[in-house]
């Protein structure tokens, strides 16, 4: 049996930190041996592979969209929507979008594994998030500060004030628009997996999603420890 690795794109900088924070907010237990320390995510490397990190080839701060990387490897299709609007999609479109993300990740990883000589058994995963309601975000969001509004080259006091007023009106809505990137403003609403070539899409409640995720990761960790 090959060593297993949890595989995803940009998971060291987004998915795994997001899931850790979301677990804290939802009071979901995380096995201590799966936590990173020192801010360098060294322990993530013990059970996971980040395709973003590998395709970056050691270049500091390298970023490349999953769709671009997978199509550069020869995949014949890309995404049909935007993750930002995932929560607005009908369930059928959500399932297709998440499935596409998983298949693109798998395709990219297979190319990397062939080039790098990896023989791991991959557990491909991807998460999707949904913003909390405006009311929930407003309860924890920082107060609107007019000093933070960039007025650029505006000189007319009335135009400046109008811009500030507009920013204040849309303060919470603008936070909600980007909420999916922040665990305190959003919740995980789906996690997809590819295990032994089989796609599985989980659309459970956040707490159940998180509990199952850490259970799967614990199993990966345990299986690897038995072989070392």
mmCIF file of C-alpha atoms in Angstrom:
data_model
loop_
_atom_site.group_PDB
_atom_site.id
_atom_site.type_symbol
_atom_site.label_atom_id
_atom_site.label_comp_id
_atom_site.label_asym_id
_atom_site.label_seq_id
_atom_site.Cartn_x
_atom_site.Cartn_y
_atom_site.Cartn_z
ATOM 1 C CA UNK A 1 0.000 0.000 0.000
ATOM 2 C CA UNK A 2 1.378 3.424 -1.000
ATOM 3 C CA UNK A 3 1.686 6.332 1.400
ATOM 4 C CA UNK A 4 -1.355 8.584 1.137
ATOM 5 C CA UNK A 5 -1.425 12.339 0.708
ATOM 6 C CA UNK A 6 -4.250 14.836 0.901
ATOM 7 C CA UNK A 7 -3.981 16.831 -2.341
ATOM 8 C CA UNK A 8 -5.420 20.221 -3.282
ATOM 9 C CA UNK A 9 -4.570 23.517 -4.968
ATOM 10 C CA UNK A 10 -3.430 26.365 -2.699
ATOM 11 C CA UNK A 11 -4.500 24.353 0.333
ATOM 12 C CA UNK A 12 -1.572 25.431 2.530
ATOM 13 C CA UNK A 13 -2.442 29.106 2.201
ATOM 14 C CA UNK A 14 -6.221 28.873 2.003
ATOM 15 C CA UNK A 15 -8.152 25.612 2.453
ATOM 16 C CA UNK A 16 -6.385 24.145 5.481
ATOM 17 C CA UNK A 17 -6.022 27.434 7.432
ATOM 18 C CA UNK A 18 -9.656 28.237 6.584
ATOM 19 C CA UNK A 19 -10.846 24.827 7.808
ATOM 20 C CA UNK A 20 -8.842 25.160 11.026
ATOM 21 C CA UNK A 21 -10.344 28.590 11.768
ATOM 22 C CA UNK A 22 -13.827 27.442 10.815
ATOM 23 C CA UNK A 23 -13.447 24.441 13.126
ATOM 24 C CA UNK A 24 -12.632 26.776 16.012
ATOM 25 C CA UNK A 25 -15.679 28.937 15.268
ATOM 26 C CA UNK A 26 -17.900 25.841 15.031
ATOM 27 C CA UNK A 27 -16.342 24.074 18.042
ATOM 28 C CA UNK A 28 -15.160 21.108 16.012
ATOM 29 C CA UNK A 29 -12.260 19.138 17.460
ATOM 30 C CA UNK A 30 -9.067 18.977 15.399
ATOM 31 C CA UNK A 31 -6.558 16.213 16.187
ATOM 32 C CA UNK A 32 -3.502 18.051 17.595
ATOM 33 C CA UNK A 33 -1.061 16.164 15.361
ATOM 34 C CA UNK A 34 -2.712 17.756 12.306
ATOM 35 C CA UNK A 35 -2.135 21.334 13.419
ATOM 36 C CA UNK A 36 0.670 23.550 12.032
ATOM 37 C CA UNK A 37 2.976 25.479 14.343
ATOM 38 C CA UNK A 38 5.168 28.517 13.883
ATOM 39 C CA UNK A 39 3.191 29.798 10.908
ATOM 40 C CA UNK A 40 5.247 27.767 8.411
ATOM 41 C CA UNK A 41 2.762 24.935 7.885
ATOM 42 C CA UNK A 42 5.555 22.392 8.355
ATOM 43 C CA UNK A 43 3.175 19.766 9.620
ATOM 44 C CA UNK A 44 0.868 20.130 6.639
ATOM 45 C CA UNK A 45 3.711 18.692 4.586
ATOM 46 C CA UNK A 46 3.527 15.469 6.586
ATOM 47 C CA UNK A 47 0.130 14.530 5.189
ATOM 48 C CA UNK A 48 -0.688 16.846 2.275
ATOM 49 C CA UNK A 49 0.514 18.098 -1.087
ATOM 50 C CA UNK A 50 -0.246 21.595 -2.373
ATOM 51 C CA UNK A 51 -0.176 21.643 -6.169
ATOM 52 C CA UNK A 52 0.159 25.434 -6.099
ATOM 53 C CA UNK A 53 3.366 25.094 -4.111
ATOM 54 C CA UNK A 54 4.769 22.448 -6.440
ATOM 55 C CA UNK A 55 3.886 24.162 -9.713
ATOM 56 C CA UNK A 56 5.530 27.280 -8.234
ATOM 57 C CA UNK A 57 8.831 25.345 -8.329
ATOM 58 C CA UNK A 58 10.311 27.253 -5.407
ATOM 59 C CA UNK A 59 9.512 30.725 -6.746
ATOM 60 C CA UNK A 60 8.520 32.955 -3.817
ATOM 61 C CA UNK A 61 4.902 34.134 -3.894
ATOM 62 C CA UNK A 62 4.100 32.276 -7.114
ATOM 63 C CA UNK A 63 0.355 32.129 -7.817
ATOM 64 C CA UNK A 64 -1.446 30.382 -10.662
ATOM 65 C CA UNK A 65 -5.135 29.573 -10.972
ATOM 66 C CA UNK A 66 -6.049 25.906 -10.904
ATOM 67 C CA UNK A 67 -7.887 26.232 -14.200
ATOM 68 C CA UNK A 68 -4.849 27.779 -15.924
ATOM 69 C CA UNK A 69 -2.426 25.194 -14.531
ATOM 70 C CA UNK A 70 -4.583 22.183 -15.411
ATOM 71 C CA UNK A 71 -5.274 23.429 -18.940
ATOM 72 C CA UNK A 72 -1.562 24.132 -19.427
ATOM 73 C CA UNK A 73 -1.076 20.445 -18.614
ATOM 74 C CA UNK A 74 -3.477 19.505 -21.400
ATOM 75 C CA UNK A 75 -6.907 19.417 -19.794
ATOM 76 C CA UNK A 76 -9.470 20.175 -22.462
ATOM 77 C CA UNK A 77 -11.945 22.217 -20.428
ATOM 78 C CA UNK A 78 -12.082 24.737 -17.597
ATOM 79 C CA UNK A 79 -14.654 26.029 -15.144
ATOM 80 C CA UNK A 80 -18.221 26.960 -16.012
ATOM 81 C CA UNK A 81 -18.756 29.487 -13.226
ATOM 82 C CA UNK A 82 -17.171 31.460 -10.399
ATOM 83 C CA UNK A 83 -16.554 30.156 -6.892
ATOM 84 C CA UNK A 84 -17.502 33.573 -5.586
ATOM 85 C CA UNK A 85 -21.071 32.920 -6.726
ATOM 86 C CA UNK A 86 -21.150 29.268 -5.678
ATOM 87 C CA UNK A 87 -23.783 29.856 -3.006
ATOM 88 C CA UNK A 88 -26.105 31.445 -5.576
ATOM 89 C CA UNK A 89 -26.013 28.469 -7.949
ATOM 90 C CA UNK A 90 -28.740 25.805 -8.112
ATOM 91 C CA UNK A 91 -27.583 22.536 -6.525
ATOM 92 C CA UNK A 92 -27.034 20.840 -9.892
ATOM 93 C CA UNK A 93 -24.682 23.647 -10.994
ATOM 94 C CA UNK A 94 -22.924 23.546 -7.611
ATOM 95 C CA UNK A 95 -22.285 19.835 -8.004
ATOM 96 C CA UNK A 96 -20.904 20.310 -11.517
ATOM 97 C CA UNK A 97 -18.686 23.215 -10.445
ATOM 98 C CA UNK A 98 -17.230 21.286 -7.500
ATOM 99 C CA UNK A 99 -16.734 18.183 -9.638
ATOM 100 C CA UNK A 100 -14.828 20.246 -12.218
ATOM 101 C CA UNK A 101 -12.538 21.657 -9.505
ATOM 102 C CA UNK A 102 -11.783 18.158 -8.270
ATOM 103 C CA UNK A 103 -11.077 16.782 -11.731
ATOM 104 C CA UNK A 104 -8.806 19.717 -12.588
ATOM 105 C CA UNK A 105 -6.879 19.184 -9.345
ATOM 106 C CA UNK A 106 -6.549 15.483 -10.092
ATOM 107 C CA UNK A 107 -5.325 16.183 -13.634
ATOM 108 C CA UNK A 108 -2.734 18.685 -12.431
ATOM 109 C CA UNK A 109 -1.531 16.380 -9.674
ATOM 110 C CA UNK A 110 -1.160 13.433 -12.054
ATOM 111 C CA UNK A 111 1.135 15.530 -14.267
ATOM 112 C CA UNK A 112 3.159 16.650 -11.239
ATOM 113 C CA UNK A 113 3.384 13.084 -9.913
ATOM 114 C CA UNK A 114 4.658 11.816 -13.247
ATOM 115 C CA UNK A 115 7.294 14.552 -13.504
ATOM 116 C CA UNK A 116 8.408 14.334 -9.871
ATOM 117 C CA UNK A 117 8.248 10.558 -9.590
ATOM 118 C CA UNK A 118 5.642 10.581 -6.814
ATOM 119 C CA UNK A 119 3.993 7.286 -5.936
ATOM 120 C CA UNK A 120 1.580 8.532 -3.282
ATOM 121 C CA UNK A 121 -2.053 7.497 -3.210
ATOM 122 C CA UNK A 122 -3.794 10.903 -3.550
ATOM 123 C CA UNK A 123 -6.942 11.923 -1.710
ATOM 124 C CA UNK A 124 -8.031 14.894 -3.819
ATOM 125 C CA UNK A 125 -10.193 17.486 -2.065
ATOM 126 C CA UNK A 126 -11.685 20.922 -2.606
ATOM 127 C CA UNK A 127 -13.865 23.159 -0.445
ATOM 128 C CA UNK A 128 -16.563 25.689 -1.275
ATOM 129 C CA UNK A 129 -17.703 28.426 1.093
ATOM 130 C CA UNK A 130 -20.857 30.476 1.518
ATOM 131 C CA UNK A 131 -21.098 33.924 3.158
ATOM 132 C CA UNK A 132 -23.000 34.408 6.365
ATOM 133 C CA UNK A 133 -26.038 36.714 6.310
ATOM 134 C CA UNK A 134 -25.563 40.485 6.361
ATOM 135 C CA UNK A 135 -26.934 40.493 9.898
ATOM 136 C CA UNK A 136 -24.429 37.895 11.100
ATOM 137 C CA UNK A 137 -21.549 39.728 9.438
ATOM 138 C CA UNK A 138 -22.652 43.095 10.854
ATOM 139 C CA UNK A 139 -22.526 41.662 14.394
ATOM 140 C CA UNK A 140 -18.783 40.944 14.138
ATOM 141 C CA UNK A 141 -17.596 43.378 11.462
ATOM 142 C CA UNK A 142 -15.511 46.449 12.362
ATOM 143 C CA UNK A 143 -17.372 49.732 12.448
ATOM 144 C CA UNK A 144 -17.388 51.775 9.273
ATOM 145 C CA UNK A 145 -14.528 54.297 9.279
ATOM 146 C CA UNK A 146 -14.807 57.159 6.781
ATOM 147 C CA UNK A 147 -11.027 57.636 7.029
ATOM 148 C CA UNK A 148 -10.601 54.343 5.164
ATOM 149 C CA UNK A 149 -12.467 55.584 2.085
ATOM 150 C CA UNK A 150 -10.084 56.436 -0.739
ATOM 151 C CA UNK A 151 -11.277 59.652 -2.339
ATOM 152 C CA UNK A 152 -8.472 59.831 -4.892
ATOM 153 C CA UNK A 153 -8.207 63.171 -6.668
ATOM 154 C CA UNK A 154 -11.668 64.374 -5.676
ATOM 155 C CA UNK A 155 -11.655 68.017 -4.540
ATOM 156 C CA UNK A 156 -15.354 68.830 -4.387
ATOM 157 C CA UNK A 157 -16.540 68.348 -0.757
ATOM 158 C CA UNK A 158 -19.994 67.245 -1.945
ATOM 159 C CA UNK A 159 -18.546 64.542 -4.195
ATOM 160 C CA UNK A 160 -16.208 63.413 -1.441
ATOM 161 C CA UNK A 161 -19.088 63.138 1.005
ATOM 162 C CA UNK A 162 -21.221 61.319 -1.562
ATOM 163 C CA UNK A 163 -18.471 58.723 -2.005
ATOM 164 C CA UNK A 164 -18.158 58.295 1.761
ATOM 165 C CA UNK A 165 -21.931 57.945 2.142
ATOM 166 C CA UNK A 166 -22.042 55.322 -0.604
ATOM 167 C CA UNK A 167 -19.211 53.373 1.008
ATOM 168 C CA UNK A 168 -20.995 53.442 4.364
ATOM 169 C CA UNK A 169 -24.259 52.251 2.808
ATOM 170 C CA UNK A 170 -22.483 49.323 1.161
ATOM 171 C CA UNK A 171 -20.044 48.585 4.003
ATOM 172 C CA UNK A 172 -21.549 45.270 5.119
ATOM 173 C CA UNK A 173 -22.514 44.244 1.613
ATOM 174 C CA UNK A 174 -18.929 44.741 0.432
ATOM 175 C CA UNK A 175 -17.694 42.530 3.277
ATOM 176 C CA UNK A 176 -20.261 39.892 2.350
ATOM 177 C CA UNK A 177 -19.101 40.029 -1.258
ATOM 178 C CA UNK A 178 -15.637 38.809 -0.203
ATOM 179 C CA UNK A 179 -16.810 36.808 2.807
ATOM 180 C CA UNK A 180 -16.035 33.415 1.294
ATOM 181 C CA UNK A 181 -12.318 34.075 1.739
ATOM 182 C CA UNK A 182 -12.650 34.562 5.505
ATOM 183 C CA UNK A 183 -13.802 31.902 7.955
ATOM 184 C CA UNK A 184 -15.234 34.476 10.364
ATOM 185 C CA UNK A 185 -17.581 35.838 7.692
ATOM 186 C CA UNK A 186 -18.531 32.555 6.009
ATOM 187 C CA UNK A 187 -19.086 28.829 6.445
ATOM 188 C CA UNK A 188 -17.935 25.793 4.469
ATOM 189 C CA UNK A 189 -20.957 24.642 2.470
ATOM 190 C CA UNK A 190 -19.473 21.757 0.463
ATOM 191 C CA UNK A 191 -16.367 19.583 0.401
ATOM 192 C CA UNK A 192 -15.609 17.310 -2.519
ATOM 193 C CA UNK A 193 -13.253 14.343 -2.625
ATOM 194 C CA UNK A 194 -11.756 11.973 -5.171
ATOM 195 C CA UNK A 195 -10.711 8.720 -3.518
ATOM 196 C CA UNK A 196 -9.418 5.862 -5.670
ATOM 197 C CA UNK A 197 -10.878 7.579 -8.740
ATOM 198 C CA UNK A 198 -14.356 7.979 -7.254
ATOM 199 C CA UNK A 199 -15.838 11.482 -6.906
ATOM 200 C CA UNK A 200 -17.802 12.193 -3.738
ATOM 201 C CA UNK A 201 -19.566 15.508 -3.052
ATOM 202 C CA UNK A 202 -20.543 16.350 0.536
ATOM 203 C CA UNK A 203 -23.130 19.108 1.030
ATOM 204 C CA UNK A 204 -23.767 18.592 4.715
ATOM 205 C CA UNK A 205 -24.075 21.228 7.454
ATOM 206 C CA UNK A 206 -20.807 23.041 8.354
ATOM 207 C CA UNK A 207 -20.167 21.177 11.592
ATOM 208 C CA UNK A 208 -20.727 17.789 9.944
ATOM 209 C CA UNK A 209 -18.540 18.785 6.955
ATOM 210 C CA UNK A 210 -15.694 19.783 9.246
ATOM 211 C CA UNK A 211 -15.980 16.737 11.505
ATOM 212 C CA UNK A 212 -15.891 14.368 8.546
ATOM 213 C CA UNK A 213 -12.986 16.212 6.928
ATOM 214 C CA UNK A 214 -10.760 15.872 9.993
ATOM 215 C CA UNK A 215 -11.789 12.234 10.302
ATOM 216 C CA UNK A 216 -10.600 11.599 6.730
ATOM 217 C CA UNK A 217 -7.340 13.465 7.327
ATOM 218 C CA UNK A 218 -6.782 11.523 10.564
ATOM 219 C CA UNK A 219 -7.205 8.293 8.619
ATOM 220 C CA UNK A 220 -4.625 9.442 6.063
ATOM 221 C CA UNK A 221 -2.231 10.306 8.890
ATOM 222 C CA UNK A 222 -2.840 6.995 10.641
ATOM 223 C CA UNK A 223 -2.376 4.905 7.498
ATOM 224 C CA UNK A 224 0.927 6.660 6.810
ATOM 225 C CA UNK A 225 2.197 6.180 10.370
ATOM 226 C CA UNK A 226 1.550 2.444 10.137
ATOM 227 C CA UNK A 227 3.858 2.232 7.118
ATOM 228 C CA UNK A 228 6.739 4.270 8.509
#
